[in-house]
Tab-separated table of C-alpha atoms in Angstrom:
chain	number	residue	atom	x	y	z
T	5	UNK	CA	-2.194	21.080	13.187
T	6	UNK	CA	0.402	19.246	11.121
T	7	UNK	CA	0.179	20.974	7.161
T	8	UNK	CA	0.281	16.991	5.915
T	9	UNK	CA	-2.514	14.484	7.521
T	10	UNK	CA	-0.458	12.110	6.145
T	11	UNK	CA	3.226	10.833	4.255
T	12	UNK	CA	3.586	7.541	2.982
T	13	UNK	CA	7.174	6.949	1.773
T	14	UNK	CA	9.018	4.297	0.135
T	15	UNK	CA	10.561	2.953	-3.146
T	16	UNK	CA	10.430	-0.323	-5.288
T	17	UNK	CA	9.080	-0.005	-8.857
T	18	UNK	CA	6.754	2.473	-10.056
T	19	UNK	CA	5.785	0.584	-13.328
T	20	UNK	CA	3.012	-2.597	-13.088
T	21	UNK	CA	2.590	-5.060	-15.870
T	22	UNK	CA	-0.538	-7.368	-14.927
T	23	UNK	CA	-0.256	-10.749	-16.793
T	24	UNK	CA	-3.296	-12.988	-15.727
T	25	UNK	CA	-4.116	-16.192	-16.714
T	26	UNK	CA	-7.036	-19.048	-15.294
T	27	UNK	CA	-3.914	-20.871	-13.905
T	28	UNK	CA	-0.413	-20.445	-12.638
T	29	UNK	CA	1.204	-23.112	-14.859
T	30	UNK	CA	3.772	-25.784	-13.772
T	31	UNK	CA	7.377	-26.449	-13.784
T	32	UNK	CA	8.356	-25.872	-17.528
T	33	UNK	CA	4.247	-25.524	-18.931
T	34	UNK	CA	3.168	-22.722	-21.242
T	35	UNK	CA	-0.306	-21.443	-20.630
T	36	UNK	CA	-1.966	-18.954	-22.208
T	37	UNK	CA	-2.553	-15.232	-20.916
T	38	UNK	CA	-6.980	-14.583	-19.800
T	39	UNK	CA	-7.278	-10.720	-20.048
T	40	UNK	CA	-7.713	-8.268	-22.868
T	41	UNK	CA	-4.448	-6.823	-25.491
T	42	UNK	CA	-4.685	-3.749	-24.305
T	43	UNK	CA	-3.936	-4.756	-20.868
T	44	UNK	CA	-1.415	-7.263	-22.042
T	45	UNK	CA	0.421	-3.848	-23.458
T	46	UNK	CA	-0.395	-1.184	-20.431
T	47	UNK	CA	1.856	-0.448	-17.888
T	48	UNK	CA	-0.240	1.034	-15.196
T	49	UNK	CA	1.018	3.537	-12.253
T	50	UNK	CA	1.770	1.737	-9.395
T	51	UNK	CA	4.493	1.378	-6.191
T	52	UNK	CA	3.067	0.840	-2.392
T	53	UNK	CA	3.824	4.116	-1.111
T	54	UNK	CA	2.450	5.871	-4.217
T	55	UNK	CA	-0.873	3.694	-4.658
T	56	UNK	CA	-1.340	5.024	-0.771
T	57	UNK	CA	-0.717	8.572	-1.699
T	58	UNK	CA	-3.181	8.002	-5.042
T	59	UNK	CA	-5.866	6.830	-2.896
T	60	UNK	CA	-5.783	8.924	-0.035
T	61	UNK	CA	-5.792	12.099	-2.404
T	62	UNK	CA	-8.691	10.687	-3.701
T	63	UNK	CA	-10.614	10.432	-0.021
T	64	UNK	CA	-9.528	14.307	0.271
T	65	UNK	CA	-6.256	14.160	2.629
T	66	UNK	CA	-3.796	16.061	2.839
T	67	UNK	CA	-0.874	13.982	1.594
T	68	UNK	CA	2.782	13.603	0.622
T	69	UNK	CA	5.003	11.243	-1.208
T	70	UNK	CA	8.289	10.172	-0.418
T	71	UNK	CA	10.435	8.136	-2.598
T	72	UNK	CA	13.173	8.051	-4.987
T	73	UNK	CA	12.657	8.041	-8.434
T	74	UNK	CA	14.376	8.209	-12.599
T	75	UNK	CA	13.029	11.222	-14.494
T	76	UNK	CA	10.388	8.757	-15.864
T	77	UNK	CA	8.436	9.597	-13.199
T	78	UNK	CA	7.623	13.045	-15.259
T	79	UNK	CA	7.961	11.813	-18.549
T	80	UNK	CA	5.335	9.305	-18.526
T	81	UNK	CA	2.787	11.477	-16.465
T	82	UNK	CA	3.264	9.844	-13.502
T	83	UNK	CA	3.780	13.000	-11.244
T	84	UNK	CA	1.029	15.166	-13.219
T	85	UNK	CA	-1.347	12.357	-12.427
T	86	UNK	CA	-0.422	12.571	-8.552
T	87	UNK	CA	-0.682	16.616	-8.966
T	88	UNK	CA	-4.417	16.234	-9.885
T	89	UNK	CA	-4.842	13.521	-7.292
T	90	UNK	CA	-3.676	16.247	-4.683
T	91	UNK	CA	-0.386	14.202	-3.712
T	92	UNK	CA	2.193	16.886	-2.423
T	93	UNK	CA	5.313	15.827	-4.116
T	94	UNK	CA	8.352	17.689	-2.658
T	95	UNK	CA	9.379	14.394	-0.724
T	96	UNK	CA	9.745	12.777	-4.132
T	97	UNK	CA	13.975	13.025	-5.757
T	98	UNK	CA	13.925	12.512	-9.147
T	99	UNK	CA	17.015	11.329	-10.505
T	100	UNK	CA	17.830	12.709	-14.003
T	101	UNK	CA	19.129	9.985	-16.627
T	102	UNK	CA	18.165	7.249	-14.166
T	103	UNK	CA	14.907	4.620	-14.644
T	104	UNK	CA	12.771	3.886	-12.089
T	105	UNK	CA	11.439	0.046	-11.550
T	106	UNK	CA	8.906	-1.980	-13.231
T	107	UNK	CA	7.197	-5.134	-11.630
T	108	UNK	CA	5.587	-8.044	-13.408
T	109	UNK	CA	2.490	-9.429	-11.582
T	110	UNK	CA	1.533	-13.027	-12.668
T	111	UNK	CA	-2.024	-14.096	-10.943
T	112	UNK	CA	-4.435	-16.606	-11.436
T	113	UNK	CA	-8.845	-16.803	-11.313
T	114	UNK	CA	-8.200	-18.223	-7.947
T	115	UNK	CA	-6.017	-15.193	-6.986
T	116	UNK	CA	-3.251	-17.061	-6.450
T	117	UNK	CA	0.400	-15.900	-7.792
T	118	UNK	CA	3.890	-13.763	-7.767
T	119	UNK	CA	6.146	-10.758	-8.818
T	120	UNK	CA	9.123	-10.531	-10.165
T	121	UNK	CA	10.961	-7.030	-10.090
T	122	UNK	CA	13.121	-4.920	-11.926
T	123	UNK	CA	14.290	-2.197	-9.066
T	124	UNK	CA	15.983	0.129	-11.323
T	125	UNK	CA	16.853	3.313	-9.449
T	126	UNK	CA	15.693	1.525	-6.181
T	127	UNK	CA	18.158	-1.025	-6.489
T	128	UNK	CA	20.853	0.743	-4.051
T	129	UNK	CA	19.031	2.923	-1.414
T	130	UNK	CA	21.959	3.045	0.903
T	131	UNK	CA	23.153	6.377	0.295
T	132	UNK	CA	19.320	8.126	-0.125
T	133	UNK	CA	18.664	10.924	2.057
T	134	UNK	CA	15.469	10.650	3.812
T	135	UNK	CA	12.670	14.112	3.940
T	136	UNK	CA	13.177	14.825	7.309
T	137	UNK	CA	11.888	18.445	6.632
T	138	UNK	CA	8.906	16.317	4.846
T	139	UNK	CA	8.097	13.904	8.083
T	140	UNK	CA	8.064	17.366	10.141
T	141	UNK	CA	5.004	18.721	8.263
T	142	UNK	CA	3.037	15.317	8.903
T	143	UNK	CA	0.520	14.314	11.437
T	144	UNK	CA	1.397	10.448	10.594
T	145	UNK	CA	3.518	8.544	8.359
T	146	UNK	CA	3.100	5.116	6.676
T	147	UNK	CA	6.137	2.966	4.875
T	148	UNK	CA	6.615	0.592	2.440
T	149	UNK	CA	9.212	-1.393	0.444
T	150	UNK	CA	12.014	-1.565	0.171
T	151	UNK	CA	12.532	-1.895	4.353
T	152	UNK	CA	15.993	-0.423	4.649
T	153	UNK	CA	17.932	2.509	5.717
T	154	UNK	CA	15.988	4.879	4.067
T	155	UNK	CA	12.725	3.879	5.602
T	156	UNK	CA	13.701	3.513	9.205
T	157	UNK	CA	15.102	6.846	9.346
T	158	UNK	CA	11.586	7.718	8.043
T	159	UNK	CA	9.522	5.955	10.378
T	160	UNK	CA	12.187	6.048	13.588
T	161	UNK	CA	12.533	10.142	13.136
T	162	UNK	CA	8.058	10.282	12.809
T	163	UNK	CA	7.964	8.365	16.231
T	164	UNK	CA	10.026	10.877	17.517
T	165	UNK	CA	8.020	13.728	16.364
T	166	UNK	CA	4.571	12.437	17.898
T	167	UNK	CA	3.452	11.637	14.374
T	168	UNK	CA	1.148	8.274	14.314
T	169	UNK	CA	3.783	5.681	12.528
T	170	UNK	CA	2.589	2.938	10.158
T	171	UNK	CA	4.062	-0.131	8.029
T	172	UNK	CA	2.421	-1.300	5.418
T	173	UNK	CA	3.942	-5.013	3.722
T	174	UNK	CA	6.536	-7.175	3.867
T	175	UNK	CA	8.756	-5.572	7.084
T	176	UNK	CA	10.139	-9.642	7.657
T	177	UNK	CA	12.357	-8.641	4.404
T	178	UNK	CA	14.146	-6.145	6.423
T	179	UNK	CA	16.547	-9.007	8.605
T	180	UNK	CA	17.887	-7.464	11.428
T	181	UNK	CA	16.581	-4.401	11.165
T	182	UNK	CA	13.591	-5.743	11.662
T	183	UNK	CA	13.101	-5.347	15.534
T	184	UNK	CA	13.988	-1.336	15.088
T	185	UNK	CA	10.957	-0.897	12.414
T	186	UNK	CA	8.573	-3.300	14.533
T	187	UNK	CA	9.494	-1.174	18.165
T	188	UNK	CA	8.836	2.819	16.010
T	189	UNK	CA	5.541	1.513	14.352
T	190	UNK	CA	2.050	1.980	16.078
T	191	UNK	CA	-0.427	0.056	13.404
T	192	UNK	CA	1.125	-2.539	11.119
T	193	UNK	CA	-0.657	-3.766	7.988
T	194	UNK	CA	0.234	-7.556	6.749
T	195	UNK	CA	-1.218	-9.747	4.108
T	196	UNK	CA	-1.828	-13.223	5.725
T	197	UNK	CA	1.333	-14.177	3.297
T	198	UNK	CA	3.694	-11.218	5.306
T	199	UNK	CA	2.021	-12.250	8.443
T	200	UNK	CA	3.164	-15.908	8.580
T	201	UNK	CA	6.969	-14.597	7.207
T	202	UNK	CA	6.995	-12.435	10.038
T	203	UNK	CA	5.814	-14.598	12.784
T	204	UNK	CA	8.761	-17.283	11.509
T	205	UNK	CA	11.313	-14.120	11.497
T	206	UNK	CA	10.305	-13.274	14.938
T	207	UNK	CA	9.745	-17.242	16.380
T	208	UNK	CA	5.678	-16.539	17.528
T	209	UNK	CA	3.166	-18.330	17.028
T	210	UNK	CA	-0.075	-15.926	16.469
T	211	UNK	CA	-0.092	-12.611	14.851
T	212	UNK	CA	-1.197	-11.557	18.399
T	213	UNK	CA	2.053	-11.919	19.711
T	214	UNK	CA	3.589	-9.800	16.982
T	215	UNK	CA	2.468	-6.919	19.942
T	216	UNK	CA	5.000	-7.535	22.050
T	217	UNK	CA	7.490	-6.346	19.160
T	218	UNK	CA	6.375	-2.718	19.158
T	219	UNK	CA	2.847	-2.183	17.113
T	220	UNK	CA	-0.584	-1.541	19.429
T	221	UNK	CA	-2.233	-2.575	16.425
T	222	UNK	CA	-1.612	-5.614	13.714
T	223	UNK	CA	-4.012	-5.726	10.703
T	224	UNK	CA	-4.107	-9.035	9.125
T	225	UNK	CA	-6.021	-8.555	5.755
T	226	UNK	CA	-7.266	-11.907	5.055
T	227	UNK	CA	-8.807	-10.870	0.771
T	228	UNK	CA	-12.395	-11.442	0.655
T	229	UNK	CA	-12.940	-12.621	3.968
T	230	UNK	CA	-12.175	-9.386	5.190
T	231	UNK	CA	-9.455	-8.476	7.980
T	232	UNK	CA	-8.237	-9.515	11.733
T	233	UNK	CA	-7.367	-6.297	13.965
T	234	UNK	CA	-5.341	-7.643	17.009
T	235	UNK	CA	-4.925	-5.280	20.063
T	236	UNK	CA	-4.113	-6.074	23.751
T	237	UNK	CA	-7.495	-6.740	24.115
T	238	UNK	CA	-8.075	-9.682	21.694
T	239	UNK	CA	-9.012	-10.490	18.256
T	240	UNK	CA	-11.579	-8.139	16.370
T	241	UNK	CA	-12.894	-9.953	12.660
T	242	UNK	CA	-14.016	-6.769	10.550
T	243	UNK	CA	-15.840	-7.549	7.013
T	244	UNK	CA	-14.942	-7.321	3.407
T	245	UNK	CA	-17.156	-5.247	0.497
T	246	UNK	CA	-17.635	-6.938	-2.258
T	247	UNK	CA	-16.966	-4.560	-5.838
T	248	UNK	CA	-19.694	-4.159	-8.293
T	249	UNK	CA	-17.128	-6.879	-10.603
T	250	UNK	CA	-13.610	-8.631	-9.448
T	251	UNK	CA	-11.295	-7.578	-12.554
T	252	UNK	CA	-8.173	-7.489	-10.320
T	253	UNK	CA	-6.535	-7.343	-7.032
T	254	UNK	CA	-3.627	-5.495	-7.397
T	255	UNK	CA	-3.414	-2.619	-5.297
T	256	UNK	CA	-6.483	-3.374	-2.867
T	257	UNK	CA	-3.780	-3.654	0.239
T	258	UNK	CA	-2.529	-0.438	-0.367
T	259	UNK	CA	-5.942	0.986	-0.977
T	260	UNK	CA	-7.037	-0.700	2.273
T	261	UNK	CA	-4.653	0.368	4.615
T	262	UNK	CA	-5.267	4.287	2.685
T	263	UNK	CA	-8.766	3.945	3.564
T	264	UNK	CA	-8.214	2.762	7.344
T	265	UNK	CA	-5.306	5.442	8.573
T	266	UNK	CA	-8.560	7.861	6.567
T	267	UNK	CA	-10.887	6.556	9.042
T	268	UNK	CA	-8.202	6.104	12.131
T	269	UNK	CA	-6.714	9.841	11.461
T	270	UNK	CA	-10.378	10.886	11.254
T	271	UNK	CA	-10.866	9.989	14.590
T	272	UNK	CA	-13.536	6.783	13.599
T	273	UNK	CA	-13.602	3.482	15.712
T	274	UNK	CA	-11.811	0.397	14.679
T	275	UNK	CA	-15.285	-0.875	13.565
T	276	UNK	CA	-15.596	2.074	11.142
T	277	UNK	CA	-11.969	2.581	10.488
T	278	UNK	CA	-11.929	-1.034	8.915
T	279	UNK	CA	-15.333	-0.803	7.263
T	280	UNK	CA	-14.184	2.673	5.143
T	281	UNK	CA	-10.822	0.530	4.509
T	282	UNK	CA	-12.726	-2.288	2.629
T	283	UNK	CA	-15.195	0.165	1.254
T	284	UNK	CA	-12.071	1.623	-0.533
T	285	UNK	CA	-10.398	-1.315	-1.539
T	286	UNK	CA	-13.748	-2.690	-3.532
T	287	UNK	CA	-13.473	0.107	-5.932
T	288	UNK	CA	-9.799	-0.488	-6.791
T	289	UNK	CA	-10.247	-4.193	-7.785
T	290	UNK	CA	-13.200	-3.088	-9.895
T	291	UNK	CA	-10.752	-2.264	-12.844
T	292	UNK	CA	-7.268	-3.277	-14.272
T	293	UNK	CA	-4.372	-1.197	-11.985
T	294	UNK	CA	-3.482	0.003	-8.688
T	295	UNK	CA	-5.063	3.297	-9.389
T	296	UNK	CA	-7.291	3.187	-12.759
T	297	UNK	CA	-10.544	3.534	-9.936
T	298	UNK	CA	-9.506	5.793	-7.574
T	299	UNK	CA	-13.023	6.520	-5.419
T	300	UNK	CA	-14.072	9.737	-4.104
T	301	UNK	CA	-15.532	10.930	-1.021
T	302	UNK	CA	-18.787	10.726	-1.690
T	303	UNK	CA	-18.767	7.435	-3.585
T	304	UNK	CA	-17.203	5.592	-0.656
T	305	UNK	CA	-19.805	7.059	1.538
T	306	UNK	CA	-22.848	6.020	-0.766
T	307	UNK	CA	-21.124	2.279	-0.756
T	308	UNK	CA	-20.537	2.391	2.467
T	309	UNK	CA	-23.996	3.523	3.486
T	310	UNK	CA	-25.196	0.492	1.507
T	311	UNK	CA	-23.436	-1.995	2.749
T	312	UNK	CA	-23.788	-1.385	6.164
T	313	UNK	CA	-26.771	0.374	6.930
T	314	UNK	CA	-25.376	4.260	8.039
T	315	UNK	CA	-24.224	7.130	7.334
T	316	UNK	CA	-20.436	7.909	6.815
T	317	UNK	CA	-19.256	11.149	7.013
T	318	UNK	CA	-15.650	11.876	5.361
């Protein structure tokens, strides 16, 4: 028994800004922002790899961080916030004098929208040293952004231990690397956005054939109408959970694909897996941030029990 169930590791920007507004507006327009001040002036916690960690502290795991950091990361609470989420943190470098990242999410009612980064520290991860000794202690690991160096190391050196390897985003970014990460990952995680980047990178036509590049299983989350889990056996459609109130999206991949390597580490079916995935993800989009409504066990199992008729256990 591995001392981690699970590492996620990878850096981009630590720092959200959430800017909503009914509508994107048009070449050259001006619209006006449709959300509260005091979310106009918060910068919420946020970064793939960490919002994984957040939330799968929260379901009771046993998990690590990796990523690269500026000694922001302790000076606006960020790691003491992780520390009472139960994230082990000795995979995390912080980098004194440096800044980490902060990333500017415009969306509109309809969901629809973009983000523009600025990487800080991340900018230049060619010379990062990956947590090997970190990747030992762990019974899987999951990346995210930025898909370079750093990350395949990660993910090619877990493969190699027997660990259970996952990807989580936009792995099309990485260019020619992308083969390597595609043939050391076991379940990849895409938004129906990365999907269709990925399928043009590789020249396929379906998300199914995105197999024959490495994964034995692609998630396709497809937002409110819930997710497509492709094997070797065909298609499987699992359902979405609809929150108590949509305030924002940000963060529900992450929290899904947290909640499903839960459920897939636990040992639960696909069916189930995916269920406590979208179970988790309806809390975070309850409130503004990645990880302002991180759930518990036994709220995910109440939710879960209501939505779909049994008992979960955790």
């Amino acid at each position: 028994m591995k001392e981690l169930e699970l590492f996620s590791i990878g850096s981009w920007t630590i720092f959200d800004h959430l800017l909503r507004m009914k509508r994107l507006p048009r070449d050259g327009e001006t619209v006006p922002l449709d959300m509260p001040m005091e979310e106009v002036e918060t910068i919420h916690f946020g970064d793939c790899s960490a919002n994984i960690a957040a939330v799968a502290g929260s379901l009771g795991m046993k998990v690590g961080l990796g990523m690269v950091v500026g000694d922001d990361f302790r000076s606006s609470g960020y790691a003491d916030h992780m520390t009472r989420n139960g994230v082990d943190l000795a995979g995390v470098d912080v980098i004194e004098g440096a800044r980490s990242g902060h990333s500017f999410n415009f969306f509109d009612a309809a969901n629809g929208g973009f983000c523009v980064s600025h990487l800080g520290v991340a900018e230049k991860q060619d010379d990062w040293h990956t947590p090997y000794g970190e990747i030992d202690r762990s019974g899987a690991v999951v990346i995210s952004e930025m898909f370079g160096a750093y990350t395949l190391n990660a993910i090619e050196h877990a493969r190699k231990t027997g660990a259970l390897t996952a990807i989580n985003g936009m792995v099309a970014t990485a260019g020619d690397l992308a083969p390597r990460f595609l043939e050391a990952c076991e379940v990849l995680f895409l938004s129906r956005g990365e999907a269709d980047a990925l399928m043009q990178a590789l020249g396929v036509a379906s998300a199914a054939d995105i197999l024959a590049h490495g994964p034995r299983l692609v998630i396709v989350t497809r937002g409110g109408e819930g997710s497509a889990w492709y094997t070797a056996d065909g298609r499987q459609d699992m359902p979405s959970v609809a929150p108590d109130a949509f305030v924002d999206s940000t963060g529900a991949g992450d929290s899904f694909v947290a909640g499903t390597l839960k459920g897939l580490i636990g040992g639960h079916s696909h069916e189930t897996a995916a269920r406590i995935g979208a179970t988790v993800a309806s809390f975070i989009i309850e409130k503004w941030g990645c990880q302002s409504n991180l759930p518990s066990p036994q709220r995910v199992a109440q939710r879960f029990e209501a939505n779909f008729g049994r008992k979960l256990s955790l």
